[in-house]
Structures are given as structure tokens and as C-alpha cells.
PDB file of C-alpha atoms in Angstrom:
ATOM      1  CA  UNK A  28     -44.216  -7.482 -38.015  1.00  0.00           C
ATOM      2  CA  UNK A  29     -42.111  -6.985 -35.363  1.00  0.00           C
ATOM      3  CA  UNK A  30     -42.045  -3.576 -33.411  1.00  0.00           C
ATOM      4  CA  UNK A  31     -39.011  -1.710 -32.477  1.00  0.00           C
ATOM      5  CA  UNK A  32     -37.229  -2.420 -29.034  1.00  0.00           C
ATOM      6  CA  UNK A  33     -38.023   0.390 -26.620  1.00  0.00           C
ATOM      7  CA  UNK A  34     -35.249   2.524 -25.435  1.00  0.00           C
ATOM      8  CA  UNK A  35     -33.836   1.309 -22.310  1.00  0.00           C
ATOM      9  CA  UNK A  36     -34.795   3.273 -18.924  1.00  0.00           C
ATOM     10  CA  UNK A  37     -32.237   4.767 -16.349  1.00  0.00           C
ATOM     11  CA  UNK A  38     -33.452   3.866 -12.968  1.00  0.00           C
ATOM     12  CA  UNK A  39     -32.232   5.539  -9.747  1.00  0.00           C
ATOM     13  CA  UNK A  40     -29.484   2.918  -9.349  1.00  0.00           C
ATOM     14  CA  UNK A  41     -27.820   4.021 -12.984  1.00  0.00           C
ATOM     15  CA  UNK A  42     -27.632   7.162 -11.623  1.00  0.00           C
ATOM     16  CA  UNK A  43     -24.103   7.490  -9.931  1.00  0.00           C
ATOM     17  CA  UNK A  44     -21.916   9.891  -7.868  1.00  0.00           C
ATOM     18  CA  UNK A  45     -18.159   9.822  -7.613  1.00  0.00           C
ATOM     19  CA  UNK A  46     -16.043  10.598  -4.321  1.00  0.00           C
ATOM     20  CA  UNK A  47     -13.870  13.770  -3.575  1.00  0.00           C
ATOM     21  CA  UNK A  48     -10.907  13.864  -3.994  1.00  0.00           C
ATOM     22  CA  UNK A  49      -8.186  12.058  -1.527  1.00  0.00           C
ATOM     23  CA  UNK A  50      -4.944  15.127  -2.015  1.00  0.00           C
ATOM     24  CA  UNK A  51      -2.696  16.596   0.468  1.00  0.00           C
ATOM     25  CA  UNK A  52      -1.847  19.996  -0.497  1.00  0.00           C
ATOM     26  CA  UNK A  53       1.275  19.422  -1.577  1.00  0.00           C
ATOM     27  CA  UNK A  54       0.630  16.481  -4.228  1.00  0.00           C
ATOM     28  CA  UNK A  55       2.429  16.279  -7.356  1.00  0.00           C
ATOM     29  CA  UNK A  56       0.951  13.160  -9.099  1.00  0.00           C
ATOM     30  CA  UNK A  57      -2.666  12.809  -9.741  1.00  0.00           C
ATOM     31  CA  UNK A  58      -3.965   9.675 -10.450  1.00  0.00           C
ATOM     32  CA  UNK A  59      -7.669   9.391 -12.342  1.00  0.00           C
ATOM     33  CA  UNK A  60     -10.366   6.913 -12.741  1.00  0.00           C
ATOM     34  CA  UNK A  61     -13.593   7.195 -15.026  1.00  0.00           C
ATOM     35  CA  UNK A  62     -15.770   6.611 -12.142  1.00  0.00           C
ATOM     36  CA  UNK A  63     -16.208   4.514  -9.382  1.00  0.00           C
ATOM     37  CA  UNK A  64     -17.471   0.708  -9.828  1.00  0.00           C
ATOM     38  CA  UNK A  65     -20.272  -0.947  -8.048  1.00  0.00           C
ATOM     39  CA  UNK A  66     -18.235  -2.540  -4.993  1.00  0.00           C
ATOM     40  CA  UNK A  67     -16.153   0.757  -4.490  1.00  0.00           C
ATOM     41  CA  UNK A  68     -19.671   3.053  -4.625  1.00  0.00           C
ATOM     42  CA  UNK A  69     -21.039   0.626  -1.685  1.00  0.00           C
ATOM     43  CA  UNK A  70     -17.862   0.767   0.695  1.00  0.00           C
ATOM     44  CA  UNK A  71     -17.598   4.144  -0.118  1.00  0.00           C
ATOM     45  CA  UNK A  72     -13.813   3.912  -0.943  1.00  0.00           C
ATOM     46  CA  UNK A  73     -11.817   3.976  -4.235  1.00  0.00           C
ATOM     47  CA  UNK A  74     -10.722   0.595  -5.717  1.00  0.00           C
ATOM     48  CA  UNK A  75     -12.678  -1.342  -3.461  1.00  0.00           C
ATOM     49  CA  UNK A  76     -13.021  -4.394  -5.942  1.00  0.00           C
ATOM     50  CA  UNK A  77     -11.112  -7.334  -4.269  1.00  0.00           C
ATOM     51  CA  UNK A  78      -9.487  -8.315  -7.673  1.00  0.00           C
ATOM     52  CA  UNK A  79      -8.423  -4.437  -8.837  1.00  0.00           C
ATOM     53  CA  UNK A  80      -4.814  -4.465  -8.945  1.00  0.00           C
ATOM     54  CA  UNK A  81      -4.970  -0.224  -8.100  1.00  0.00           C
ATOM     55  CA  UNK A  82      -4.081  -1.440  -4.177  1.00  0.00           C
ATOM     56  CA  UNK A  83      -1.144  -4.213  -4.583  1.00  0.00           C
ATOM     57  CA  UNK A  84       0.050  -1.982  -7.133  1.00  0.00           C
ATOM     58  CA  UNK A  85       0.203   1.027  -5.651  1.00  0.00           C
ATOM     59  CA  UNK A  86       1.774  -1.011  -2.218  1.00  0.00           C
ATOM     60  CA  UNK A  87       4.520  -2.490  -4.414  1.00  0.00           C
ATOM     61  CA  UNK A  88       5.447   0.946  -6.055  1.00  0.00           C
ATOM     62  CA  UNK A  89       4.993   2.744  -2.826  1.00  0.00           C
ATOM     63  CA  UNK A  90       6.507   0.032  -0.281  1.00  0.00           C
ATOM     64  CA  UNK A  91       3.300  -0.120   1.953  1.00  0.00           C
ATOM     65  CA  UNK A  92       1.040  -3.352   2.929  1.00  0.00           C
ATOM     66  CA  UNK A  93      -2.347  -3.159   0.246  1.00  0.00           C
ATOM     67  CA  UNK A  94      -3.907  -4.954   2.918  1.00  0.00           C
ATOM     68  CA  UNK A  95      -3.744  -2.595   5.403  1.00  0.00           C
ATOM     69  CA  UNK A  96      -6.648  -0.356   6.629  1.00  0.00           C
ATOM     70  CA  UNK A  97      -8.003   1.791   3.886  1.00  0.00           C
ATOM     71  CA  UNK A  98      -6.852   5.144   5.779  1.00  0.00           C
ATOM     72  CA  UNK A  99      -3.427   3.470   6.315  1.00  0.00           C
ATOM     73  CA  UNK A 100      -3.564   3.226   2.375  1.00  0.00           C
ATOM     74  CA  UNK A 101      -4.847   6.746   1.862  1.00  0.00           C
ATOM     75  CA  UNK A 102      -2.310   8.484   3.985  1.00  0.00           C
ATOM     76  CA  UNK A 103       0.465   6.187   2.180  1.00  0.00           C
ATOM     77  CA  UNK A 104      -0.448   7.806  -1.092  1.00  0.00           C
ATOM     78  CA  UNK A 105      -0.738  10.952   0.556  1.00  0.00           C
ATOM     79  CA  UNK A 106       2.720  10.787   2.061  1.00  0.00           C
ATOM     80  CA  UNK A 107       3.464   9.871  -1.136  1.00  0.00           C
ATOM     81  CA  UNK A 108       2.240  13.259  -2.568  1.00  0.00           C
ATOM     82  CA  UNK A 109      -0.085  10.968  -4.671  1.00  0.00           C
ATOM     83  CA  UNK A 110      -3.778  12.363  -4.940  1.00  0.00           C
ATOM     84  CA  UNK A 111      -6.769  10.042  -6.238  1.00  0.00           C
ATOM     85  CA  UNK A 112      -9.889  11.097  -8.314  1.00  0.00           C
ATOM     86  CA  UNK A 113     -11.962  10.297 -10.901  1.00  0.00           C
ATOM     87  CA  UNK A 114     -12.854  12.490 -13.983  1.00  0.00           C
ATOM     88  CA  UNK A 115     -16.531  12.164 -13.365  1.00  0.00           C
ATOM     89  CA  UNK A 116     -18.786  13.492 -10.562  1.00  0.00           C
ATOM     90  CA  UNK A 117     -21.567  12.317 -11.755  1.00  0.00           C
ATOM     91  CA  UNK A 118     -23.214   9.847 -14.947  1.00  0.00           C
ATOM     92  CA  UNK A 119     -25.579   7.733 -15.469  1.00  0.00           C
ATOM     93  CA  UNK A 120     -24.268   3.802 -15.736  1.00  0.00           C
ATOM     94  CA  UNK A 121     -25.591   0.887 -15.022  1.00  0.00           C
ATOM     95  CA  UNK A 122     -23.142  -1.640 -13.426  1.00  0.00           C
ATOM     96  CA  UNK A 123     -19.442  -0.901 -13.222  1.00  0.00           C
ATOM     97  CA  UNK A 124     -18.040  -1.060 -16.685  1.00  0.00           C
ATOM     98  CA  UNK A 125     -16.832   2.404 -18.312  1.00  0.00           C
ATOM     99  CA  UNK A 126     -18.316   1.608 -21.700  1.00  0.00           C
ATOM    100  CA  UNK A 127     -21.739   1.702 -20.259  1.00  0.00           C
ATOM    101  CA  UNK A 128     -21.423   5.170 -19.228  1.00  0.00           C
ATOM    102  CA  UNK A 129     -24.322   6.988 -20.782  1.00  0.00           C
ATOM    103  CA  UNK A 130     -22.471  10.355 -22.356  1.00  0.00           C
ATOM    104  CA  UNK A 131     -25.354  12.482 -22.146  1.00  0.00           C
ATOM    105  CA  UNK A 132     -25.467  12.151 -18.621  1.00  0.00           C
ATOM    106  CA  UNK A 133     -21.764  13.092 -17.356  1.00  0.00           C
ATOM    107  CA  UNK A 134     -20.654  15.894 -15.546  1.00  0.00           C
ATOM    108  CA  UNK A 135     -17.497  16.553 -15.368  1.00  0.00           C
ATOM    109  CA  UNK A 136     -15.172  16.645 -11.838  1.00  0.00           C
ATOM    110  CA  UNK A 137     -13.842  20.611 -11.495  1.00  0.00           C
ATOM    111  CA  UNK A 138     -10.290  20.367 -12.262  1.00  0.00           C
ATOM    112  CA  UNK A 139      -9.885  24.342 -12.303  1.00  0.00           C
ATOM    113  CA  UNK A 140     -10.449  24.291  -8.948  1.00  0.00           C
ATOM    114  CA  UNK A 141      -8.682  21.209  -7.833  1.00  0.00           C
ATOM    115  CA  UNK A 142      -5.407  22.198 -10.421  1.00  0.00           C
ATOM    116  CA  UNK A 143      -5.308  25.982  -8.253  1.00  0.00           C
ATOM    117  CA  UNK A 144      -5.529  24.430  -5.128  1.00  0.00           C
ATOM    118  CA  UNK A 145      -2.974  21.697  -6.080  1.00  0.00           C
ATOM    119  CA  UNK A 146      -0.297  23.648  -8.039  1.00  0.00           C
ATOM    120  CA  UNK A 147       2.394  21.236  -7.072  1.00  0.00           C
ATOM    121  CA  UNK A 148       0.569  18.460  -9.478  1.00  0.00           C
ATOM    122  CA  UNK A 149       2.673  18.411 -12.470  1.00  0.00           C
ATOM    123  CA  UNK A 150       1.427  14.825 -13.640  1.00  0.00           C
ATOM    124  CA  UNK A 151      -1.856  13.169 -14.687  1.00  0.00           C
ATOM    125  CA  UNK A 152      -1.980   9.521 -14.377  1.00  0.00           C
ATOM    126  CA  UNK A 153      -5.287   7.922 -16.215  1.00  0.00           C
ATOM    127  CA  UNK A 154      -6.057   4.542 -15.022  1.00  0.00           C
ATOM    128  CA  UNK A 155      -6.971   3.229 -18.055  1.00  0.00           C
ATOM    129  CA  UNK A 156      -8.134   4.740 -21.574  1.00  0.00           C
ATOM    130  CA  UNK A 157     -11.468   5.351 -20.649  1.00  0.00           C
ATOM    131  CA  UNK A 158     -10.477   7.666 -17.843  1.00  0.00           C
ATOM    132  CA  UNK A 159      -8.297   9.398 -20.114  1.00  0.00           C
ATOM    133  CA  UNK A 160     -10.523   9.898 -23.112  1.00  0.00           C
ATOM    134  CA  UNK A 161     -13.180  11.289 -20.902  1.00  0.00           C
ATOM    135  CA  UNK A 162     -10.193  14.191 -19.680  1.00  0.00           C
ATOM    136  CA  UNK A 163      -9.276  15.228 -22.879  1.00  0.00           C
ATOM    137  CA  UNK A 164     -12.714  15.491 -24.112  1.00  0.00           C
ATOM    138  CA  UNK A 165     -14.403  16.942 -21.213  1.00  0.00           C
ATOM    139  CA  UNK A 166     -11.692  18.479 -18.973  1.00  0.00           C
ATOM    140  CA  UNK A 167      -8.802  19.857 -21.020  1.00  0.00           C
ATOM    141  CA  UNK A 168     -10.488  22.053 -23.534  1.00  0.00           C
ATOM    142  CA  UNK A 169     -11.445  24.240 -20.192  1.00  0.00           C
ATOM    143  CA  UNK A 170      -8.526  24.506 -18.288  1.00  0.00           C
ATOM    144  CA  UNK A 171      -6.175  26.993 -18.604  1.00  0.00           C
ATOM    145  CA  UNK A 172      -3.322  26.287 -21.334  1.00  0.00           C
ATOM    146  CA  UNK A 173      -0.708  27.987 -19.468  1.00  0.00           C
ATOM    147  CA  UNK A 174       0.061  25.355 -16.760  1.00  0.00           C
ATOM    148  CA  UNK A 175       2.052  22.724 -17.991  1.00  0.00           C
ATOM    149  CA  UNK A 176       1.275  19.271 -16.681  1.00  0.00           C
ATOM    150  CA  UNK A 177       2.251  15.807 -17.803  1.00  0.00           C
ATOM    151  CA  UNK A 178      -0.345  13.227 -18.952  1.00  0.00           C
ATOM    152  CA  UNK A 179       0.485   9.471 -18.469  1.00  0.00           C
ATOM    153  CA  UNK A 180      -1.558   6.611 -19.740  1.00  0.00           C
ATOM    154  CA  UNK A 181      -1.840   3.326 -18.213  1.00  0.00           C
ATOM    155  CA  UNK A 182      -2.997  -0.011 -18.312  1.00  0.00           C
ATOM    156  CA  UNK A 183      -6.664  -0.452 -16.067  1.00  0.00           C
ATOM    157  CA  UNK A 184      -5.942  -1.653 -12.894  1.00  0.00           C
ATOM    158  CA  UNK A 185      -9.747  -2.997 -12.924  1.00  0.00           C
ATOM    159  CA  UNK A 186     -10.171  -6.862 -13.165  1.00  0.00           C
ATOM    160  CA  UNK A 187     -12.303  -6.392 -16.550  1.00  0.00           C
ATOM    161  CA  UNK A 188      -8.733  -5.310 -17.995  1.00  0.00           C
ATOM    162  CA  UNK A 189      -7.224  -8.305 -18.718  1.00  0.00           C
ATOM    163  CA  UNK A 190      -5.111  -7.814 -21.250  1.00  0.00           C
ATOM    164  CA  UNK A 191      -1.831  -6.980 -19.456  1.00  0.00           C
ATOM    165  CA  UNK A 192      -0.931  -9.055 -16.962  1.00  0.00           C
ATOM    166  CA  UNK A 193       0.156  -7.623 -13.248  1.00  0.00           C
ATOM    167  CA  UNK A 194       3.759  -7.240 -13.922  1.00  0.00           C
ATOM    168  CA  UNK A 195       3.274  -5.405 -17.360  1.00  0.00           C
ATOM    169  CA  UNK A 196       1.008  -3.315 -15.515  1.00  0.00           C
ATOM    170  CA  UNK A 197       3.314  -2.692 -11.803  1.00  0.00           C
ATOM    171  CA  UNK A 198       6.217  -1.453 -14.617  1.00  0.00           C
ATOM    172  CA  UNK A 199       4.228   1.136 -16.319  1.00  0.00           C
ATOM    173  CA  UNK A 200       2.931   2.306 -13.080  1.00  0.00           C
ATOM    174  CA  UNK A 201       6.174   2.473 -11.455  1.00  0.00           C
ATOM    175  CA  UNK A 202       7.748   4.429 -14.051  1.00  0.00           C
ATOM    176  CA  UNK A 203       4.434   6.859 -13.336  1.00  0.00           C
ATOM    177  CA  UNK A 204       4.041   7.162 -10.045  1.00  0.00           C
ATOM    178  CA  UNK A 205       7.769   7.967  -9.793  1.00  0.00           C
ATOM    179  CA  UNK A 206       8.783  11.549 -10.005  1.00  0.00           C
ATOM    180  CA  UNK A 207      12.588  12.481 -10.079  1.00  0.00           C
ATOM    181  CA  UNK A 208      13.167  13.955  -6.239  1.00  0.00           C
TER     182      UNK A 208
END
């Protein structure tokens, strides 16, 4: 007789913490993540994996080099008025994939706060389902109803999304990150 497997253990690397938020004052699109991935966490900078299309995306949409300095980058979006976040500050996962995101270990990124001192954001990009499923079950039931936002969701820039190729992903993110002037 065989005995049951025992439940797996979180150790102290599972445990992970996402970035503040990149957002000039006056940014109108907000793009969000799940939560940063393994190679971002260690360089300390969002979409850090050399094979996540977020970069040469964003650089094609935006007209600026992805290979240029990471601040370059930043204040691109930011010119931009394109902020960057993730909906999680904090979960428990081990490795980088969003399906091994333990749910009884999330918190939640404070988008009351961030929305009031934003209030030029009037779209929500989600990179990716997993980003967005974690918003509407986690973030939109608190926020006030009365601001109207749009919410736009796209293909995973991340390398484990291989489904669409680049070009089917660059259109749907052009057509996002483009707000009439």
C-alpha cells in the first residue's frame, strides 16, 4: 500500500514580490502583467526575459530601439503616457509560469490608489489572460464603478506563449497601445 504524496512545500524562493509601478502622471494606457518571471525578478526590471516579445513590441509600436538601455525604454513608454504594472504584489510561485501561482497566497497590487493618482488612464491592457483573470477577480469587484475605463486583452508577450506568432501579436498591441490623440 502506497501512501499519499505529501503536499508540496513553499520555500523562501516561491515566495515573490512584484515592482512598482513605472507611470508618469499623466498616463492614459496601463499595461498589466500577472507577475514578474524569474529573469525579470533578478535584474530587477520588467520583461527582462531575452525572448519576451513585451520590448521589440513595444519599440515597433512606439518607434524606439528595444535594445536600448532599460531607462531609455522606460522613459519611451513614459513619453508615451504608457504606465507598466503587474496585478500582483505579492504570491507565492515557484518558477515563472502564471499557472503555478499558488491563489491562496496573492495579494493584490492597490489599484484605488494608483487609478486616483492616474486619472488620465482610461485603458487597461492585460498582457495575457492570466493577468487579466487575476484583475477581474481580485481588482475590479473593489474599485469604484463610477470611473469608466477600457479593458483590452492581449496575446502574452512571454516566450511560454507560443501560440500567436510576433506579427499576430505586434497588431493586437498596436491597435492597444494606440489611443485616438
Amino acid at each position: 500500500m502506497s501512501s499519499p504524496a505529501a503536499p508540496s512545500r513553499a520555500t523562501p524562493a516561491d515566495h515573490v514580490q512584484g515592482f512598482a509601478p513605472v507611470a508618469a502622471a499623466d498616463a492614459r494606457i496601463l499595461v498589466l502583467g500577472s507577475m514578474p518571471g524569474i529573469a525579470s525578478l533578478k535584474q530587477a526590471r520588467y520583461y527582462a526575459h531575452p525572448r519576451n516579445a513585451f520590448w521589440p513590441i513595444a519599440g515597433a509600436v512606439l518607434g524606439f530601439d528595444p535594445s536600448q538601455d532599460y531607462p531609455e525604454r522606460l522613459a519611451a513608454l513614459q513619453r508615451a503616457r504608457i504606465a507598466l504594472w503587474d496585478v500582483l504584489q505579492a504570491c507565492e510561485r515557484p518558477g515563472s509560469l502564471d499557472a503555478a501561482i499558488r491563489p491562496d497566497t496573492l495579494v493584490a497590487n492597490d489599484f484605488a490608489v494608483f487609478l486616483a493618482e492616474h486619472p488620465h488612464v482610461v485603458r487597461i491592457c492585460f498582457n495575457g489572460g492570466k493577468a487579466a483573470a487575476l484583475y477581474r477577480r481580485h481588482v475590479l469587484p473593489g474599485l469604484d464603478a463610477g470611473r469608466s475605463l477600457q479593458y483590452v486583452d492581449l496575446p502574452s508577450t512571454s516566450p511560454a506563449h507560443a501560440a500567436a506568432r510576433f506579427d499576430e501579436k505586434l497588431a493586437a498591441w498596436r491597435q492597444a497601445l494606440t489611443l485616438p490623440a
